[in-house]
Short mmCIF file of C-alpha atoms in Angstrom, two decimals:
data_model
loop_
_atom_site.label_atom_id
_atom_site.label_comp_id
_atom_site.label_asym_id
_atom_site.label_seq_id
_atom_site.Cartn_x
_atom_site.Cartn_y
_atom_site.Cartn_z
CA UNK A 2 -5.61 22.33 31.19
CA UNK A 3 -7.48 19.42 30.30
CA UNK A 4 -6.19 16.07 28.84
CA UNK A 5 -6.62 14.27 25.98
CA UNK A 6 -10.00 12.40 26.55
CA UNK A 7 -10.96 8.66 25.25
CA UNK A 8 -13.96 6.69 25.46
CA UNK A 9 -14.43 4.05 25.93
CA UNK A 10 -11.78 2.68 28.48
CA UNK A 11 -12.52 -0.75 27.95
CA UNK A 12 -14.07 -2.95 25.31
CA UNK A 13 -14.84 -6.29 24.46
CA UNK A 14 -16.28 -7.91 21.20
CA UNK A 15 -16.16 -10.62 19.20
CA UNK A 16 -14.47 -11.55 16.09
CA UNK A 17 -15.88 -9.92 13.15
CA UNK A 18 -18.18 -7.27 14.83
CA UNK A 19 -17.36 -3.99 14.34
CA UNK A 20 -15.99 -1.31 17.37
CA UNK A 21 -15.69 2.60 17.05
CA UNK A 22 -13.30 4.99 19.85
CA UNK A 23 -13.80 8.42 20.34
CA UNK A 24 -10.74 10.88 20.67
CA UNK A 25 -10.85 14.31 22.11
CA UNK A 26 -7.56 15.97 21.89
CA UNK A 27 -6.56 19.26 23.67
CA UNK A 28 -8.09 22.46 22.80
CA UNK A 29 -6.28 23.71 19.93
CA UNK A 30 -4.31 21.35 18.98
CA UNK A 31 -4.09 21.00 15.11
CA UNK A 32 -2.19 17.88 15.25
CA UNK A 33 -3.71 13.74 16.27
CA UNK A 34 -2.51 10.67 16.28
CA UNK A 35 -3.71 7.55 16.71
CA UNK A 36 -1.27 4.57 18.01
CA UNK A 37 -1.88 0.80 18.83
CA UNK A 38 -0.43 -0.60 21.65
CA UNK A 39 -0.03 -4.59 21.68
CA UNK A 40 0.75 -6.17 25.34
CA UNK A 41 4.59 -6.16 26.04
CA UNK A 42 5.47 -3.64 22.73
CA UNK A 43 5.74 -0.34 22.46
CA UNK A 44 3.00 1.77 21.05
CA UNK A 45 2.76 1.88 17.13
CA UNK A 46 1.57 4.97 15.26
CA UNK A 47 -1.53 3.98 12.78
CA UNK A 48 -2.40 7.88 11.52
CA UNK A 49 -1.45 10.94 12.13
CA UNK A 50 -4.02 13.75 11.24
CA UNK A 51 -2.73 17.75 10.72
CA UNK A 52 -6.32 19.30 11.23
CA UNK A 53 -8.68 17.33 9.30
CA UNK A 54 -6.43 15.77 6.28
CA UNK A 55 -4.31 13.16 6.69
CA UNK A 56 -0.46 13.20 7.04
CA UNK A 57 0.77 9.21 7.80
CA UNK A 58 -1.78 6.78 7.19
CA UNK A 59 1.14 4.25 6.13
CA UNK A 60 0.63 2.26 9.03
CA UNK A 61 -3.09 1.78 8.92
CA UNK A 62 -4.38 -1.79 8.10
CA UNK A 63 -7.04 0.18 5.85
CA UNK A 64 -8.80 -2.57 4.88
CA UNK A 65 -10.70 -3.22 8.36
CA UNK A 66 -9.01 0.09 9.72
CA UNK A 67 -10.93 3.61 9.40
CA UNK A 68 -10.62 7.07 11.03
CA UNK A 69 -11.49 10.43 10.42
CA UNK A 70 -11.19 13.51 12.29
CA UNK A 71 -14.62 15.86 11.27
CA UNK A 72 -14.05 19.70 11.83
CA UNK A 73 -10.41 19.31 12.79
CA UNK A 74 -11.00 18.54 16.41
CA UNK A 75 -12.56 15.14 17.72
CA UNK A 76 -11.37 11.85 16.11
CA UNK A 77 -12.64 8.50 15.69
CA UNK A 78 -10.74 5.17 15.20
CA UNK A 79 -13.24 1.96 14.01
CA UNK A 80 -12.20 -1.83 12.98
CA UNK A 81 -14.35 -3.75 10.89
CA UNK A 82 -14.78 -6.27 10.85
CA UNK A 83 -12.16 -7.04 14.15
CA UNK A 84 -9.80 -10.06 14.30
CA UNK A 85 -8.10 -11.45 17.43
CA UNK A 86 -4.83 -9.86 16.65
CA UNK A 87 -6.50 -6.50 17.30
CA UNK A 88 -6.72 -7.03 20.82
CA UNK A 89 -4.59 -3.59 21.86
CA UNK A 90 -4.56 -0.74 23.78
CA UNK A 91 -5.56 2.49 21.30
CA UNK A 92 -3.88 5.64 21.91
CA UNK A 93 -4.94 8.90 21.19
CA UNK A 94 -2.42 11.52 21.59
CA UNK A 95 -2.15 15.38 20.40
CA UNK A 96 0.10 17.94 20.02
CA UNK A 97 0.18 21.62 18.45
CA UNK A 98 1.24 21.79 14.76
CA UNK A 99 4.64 22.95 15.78
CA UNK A 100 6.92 21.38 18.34
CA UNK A 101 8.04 23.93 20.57
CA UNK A 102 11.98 23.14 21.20
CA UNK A 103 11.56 23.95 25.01
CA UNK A 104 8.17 22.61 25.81
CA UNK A 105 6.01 19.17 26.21
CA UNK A 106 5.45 17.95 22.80
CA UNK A 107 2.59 14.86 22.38
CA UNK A 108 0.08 14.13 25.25
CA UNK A 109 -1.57 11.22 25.24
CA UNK A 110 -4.71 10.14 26.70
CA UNK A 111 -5.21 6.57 29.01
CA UNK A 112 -6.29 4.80 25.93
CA UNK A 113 -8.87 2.06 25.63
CA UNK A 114 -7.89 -1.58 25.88
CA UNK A 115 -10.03 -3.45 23.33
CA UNK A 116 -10.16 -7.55 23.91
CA UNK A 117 -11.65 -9.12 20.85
CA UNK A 118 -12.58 -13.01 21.55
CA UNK B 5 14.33 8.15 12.53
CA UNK B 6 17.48 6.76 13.81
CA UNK B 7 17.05 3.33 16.04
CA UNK B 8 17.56 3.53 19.21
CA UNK B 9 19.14 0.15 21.75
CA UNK B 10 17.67 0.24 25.26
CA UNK B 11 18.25 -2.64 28.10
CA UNK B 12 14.88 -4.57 28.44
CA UNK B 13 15.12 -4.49 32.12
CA UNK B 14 16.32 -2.38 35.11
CA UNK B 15 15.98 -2.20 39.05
CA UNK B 16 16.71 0.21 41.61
CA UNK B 17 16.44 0.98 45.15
CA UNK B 18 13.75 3.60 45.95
CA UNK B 19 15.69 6.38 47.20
CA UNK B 20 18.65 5.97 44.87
CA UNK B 21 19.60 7.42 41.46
CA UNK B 22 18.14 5.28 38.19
CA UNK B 23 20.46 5.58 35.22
CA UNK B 24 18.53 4.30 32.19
CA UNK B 25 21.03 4.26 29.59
CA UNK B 26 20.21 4.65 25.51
CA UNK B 27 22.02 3.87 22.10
CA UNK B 28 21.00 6.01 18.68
CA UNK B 29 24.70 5.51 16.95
CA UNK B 30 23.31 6.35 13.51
CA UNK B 31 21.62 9.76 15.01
CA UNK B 32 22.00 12.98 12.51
CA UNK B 33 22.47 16.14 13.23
CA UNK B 34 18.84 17.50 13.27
CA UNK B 35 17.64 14.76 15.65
CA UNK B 36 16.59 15.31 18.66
CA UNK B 37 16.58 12.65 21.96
CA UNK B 38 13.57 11.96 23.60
CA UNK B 39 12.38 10.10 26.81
CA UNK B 40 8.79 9.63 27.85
CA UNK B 41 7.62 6.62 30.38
CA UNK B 42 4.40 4.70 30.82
CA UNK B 43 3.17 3.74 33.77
CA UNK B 44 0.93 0.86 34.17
CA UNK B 45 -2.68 1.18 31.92
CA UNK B 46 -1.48 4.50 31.24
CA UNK B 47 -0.91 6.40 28.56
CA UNK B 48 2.74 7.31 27.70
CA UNK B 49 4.32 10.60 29.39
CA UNK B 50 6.71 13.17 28.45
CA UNK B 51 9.58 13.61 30.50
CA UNK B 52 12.79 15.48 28.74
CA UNK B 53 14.18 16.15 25.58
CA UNK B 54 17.40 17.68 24.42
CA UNK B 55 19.67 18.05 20.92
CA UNK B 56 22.94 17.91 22.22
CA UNK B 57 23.48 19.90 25.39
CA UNK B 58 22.80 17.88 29.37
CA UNK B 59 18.88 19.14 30.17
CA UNK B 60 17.62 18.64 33.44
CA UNK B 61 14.01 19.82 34.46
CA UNK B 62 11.79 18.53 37.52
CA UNK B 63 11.36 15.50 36.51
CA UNK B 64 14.87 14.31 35.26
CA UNK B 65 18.51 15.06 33.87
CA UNK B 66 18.99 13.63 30.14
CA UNK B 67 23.15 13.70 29.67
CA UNK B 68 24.17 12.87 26.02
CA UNK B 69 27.61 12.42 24.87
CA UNK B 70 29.51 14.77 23.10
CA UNK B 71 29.28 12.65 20.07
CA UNK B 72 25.51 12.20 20.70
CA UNK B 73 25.42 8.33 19.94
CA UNK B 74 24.44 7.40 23.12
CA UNK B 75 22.18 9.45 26.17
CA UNK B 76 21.59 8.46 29.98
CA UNK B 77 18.15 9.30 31.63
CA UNK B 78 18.59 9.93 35.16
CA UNK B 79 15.91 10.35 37.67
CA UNK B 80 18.03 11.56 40.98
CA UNK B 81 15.27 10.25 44.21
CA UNK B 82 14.20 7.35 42.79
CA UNK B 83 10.62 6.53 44.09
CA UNK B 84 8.26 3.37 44.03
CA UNK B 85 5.91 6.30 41.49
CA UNK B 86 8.55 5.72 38.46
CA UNK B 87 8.22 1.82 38.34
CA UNK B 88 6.79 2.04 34.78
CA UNK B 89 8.63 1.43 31.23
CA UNK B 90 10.63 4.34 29.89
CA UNK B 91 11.62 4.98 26.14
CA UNK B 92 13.93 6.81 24.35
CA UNK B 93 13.28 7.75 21.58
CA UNK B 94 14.89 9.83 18.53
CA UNK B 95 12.99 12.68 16.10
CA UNK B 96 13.55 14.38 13.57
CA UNK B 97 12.72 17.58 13.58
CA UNK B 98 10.20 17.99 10.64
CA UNK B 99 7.38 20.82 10.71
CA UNK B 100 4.30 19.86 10.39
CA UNK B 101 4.78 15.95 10.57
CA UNK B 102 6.28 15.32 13.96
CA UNK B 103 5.79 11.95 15.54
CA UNK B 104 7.05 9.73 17.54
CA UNK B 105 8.81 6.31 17.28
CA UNK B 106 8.58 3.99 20.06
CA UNK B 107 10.61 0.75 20.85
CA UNK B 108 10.44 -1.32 23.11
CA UNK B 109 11.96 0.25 25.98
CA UNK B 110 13.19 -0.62 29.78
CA UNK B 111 11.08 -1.76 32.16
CA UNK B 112 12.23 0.10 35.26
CA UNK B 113 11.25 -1.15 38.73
CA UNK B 114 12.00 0.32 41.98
CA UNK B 115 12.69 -1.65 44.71
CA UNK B 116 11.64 -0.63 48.28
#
């Protein structure tokens, strides 16, 4: 079964230009998520997509933070414009819309590690 | 979500049995325990889960206590492969918005 694929792995920009990551979660899963991961912290959740619509965007600096997830399947994440405190790893991660009790529940993919100078 | 109180740090000799221990004192009834780990400039892996009965599967044994505030991860052969950070981490179970809260979690390392 394949993964949950990201692209790009790594990135670096400078302040105020604009970045975009591509999510490709596992076939058939109705469920995405997109988390940021600052160095030494655990991985925060920005927004949670069931299909295409939204479910927890609470998180979501939406004023330089945008995603959408087109046709239910691939996602994308973009910052604009970025600041230096956006220097992260982003994690996409999927899962089916139910949580089987006796099986894996989220996979995520290797993230990409964005370095904004 | 209830919180959840993890140790910042562990070792262990490779070879020997890691205990990674885990707080949730405020858990309810309908939450369930989770542990996944992250190894280095990887993403973050699932490794058990349980409600309130001891689970073990390839991987690992999660025991919780029998009033569920507190859990204990153990991986039996540790190996230098599990030096990575582990969380625990406490759902609810909610169709149709399930997610996951992470901490901070322990920072296990194994020690040849």
């Amino acid at each position: 079964e394949a993964g949950v694929a990201q692209s790009p792995r790594y990135k670096i920009i400078e302040k105020r230009q604009s970045v975009a990551f591509w999510c490709n979660p596992i076939s058939g899963h109705a469920t995405l998520y997109w988390y940021q991961q600052i160095l030494g912290q655990g991985p925060k959740l920005l927004i949670q997509f069931q299909n295409n619509g939204v479910v927890d965007d609470s998180q979501l600096p939406k004023d330089r933070f945008s995603a959408e997830r087109l046709k239910g399947v691939d996602s994308t994440l973009k910052i604009q414009p970025a600041k230096l405190e956006d220097s992260a790893v982003y994690l996409c991660a999927s899962s089916p819309q139910r949580w089987a009790r006796n099986e894996e529940q989220a996979f995520f993919g290797q993230g990409t590690r964005l370095t904004v100078v | 979500d209830a919180k959840t109180t993890q140790p910042p740090s562990m070792d262990c000799a490779e070879g020997r049995a890691a205990n990674l221990p885990c707080n949730h004192s405020t858990i309810s009834g309908n939450e369930y325990v989770y542990w996944y780990r992250q190894i280095h400039s990887q993403g973050p892996q699932y490794i058990i889960h349980g409600l309130k009965n001891n689970e073990t599967n390839e991987m690992a044994s999660l025991i919780i206590t029998e009033d569920r505030k507190s859990s204990t991860l153990i991986l039996p052969h540790a190996t230098l492969r599990d030096t990575a950070v582990y969380y625990c981490i406490v759902r609810v179970e909610n169709f149709g918005n399930e997610k996951l809260t992470f901490g901070t979690g322990t920072r296990l390392t194994i020690i040849p």
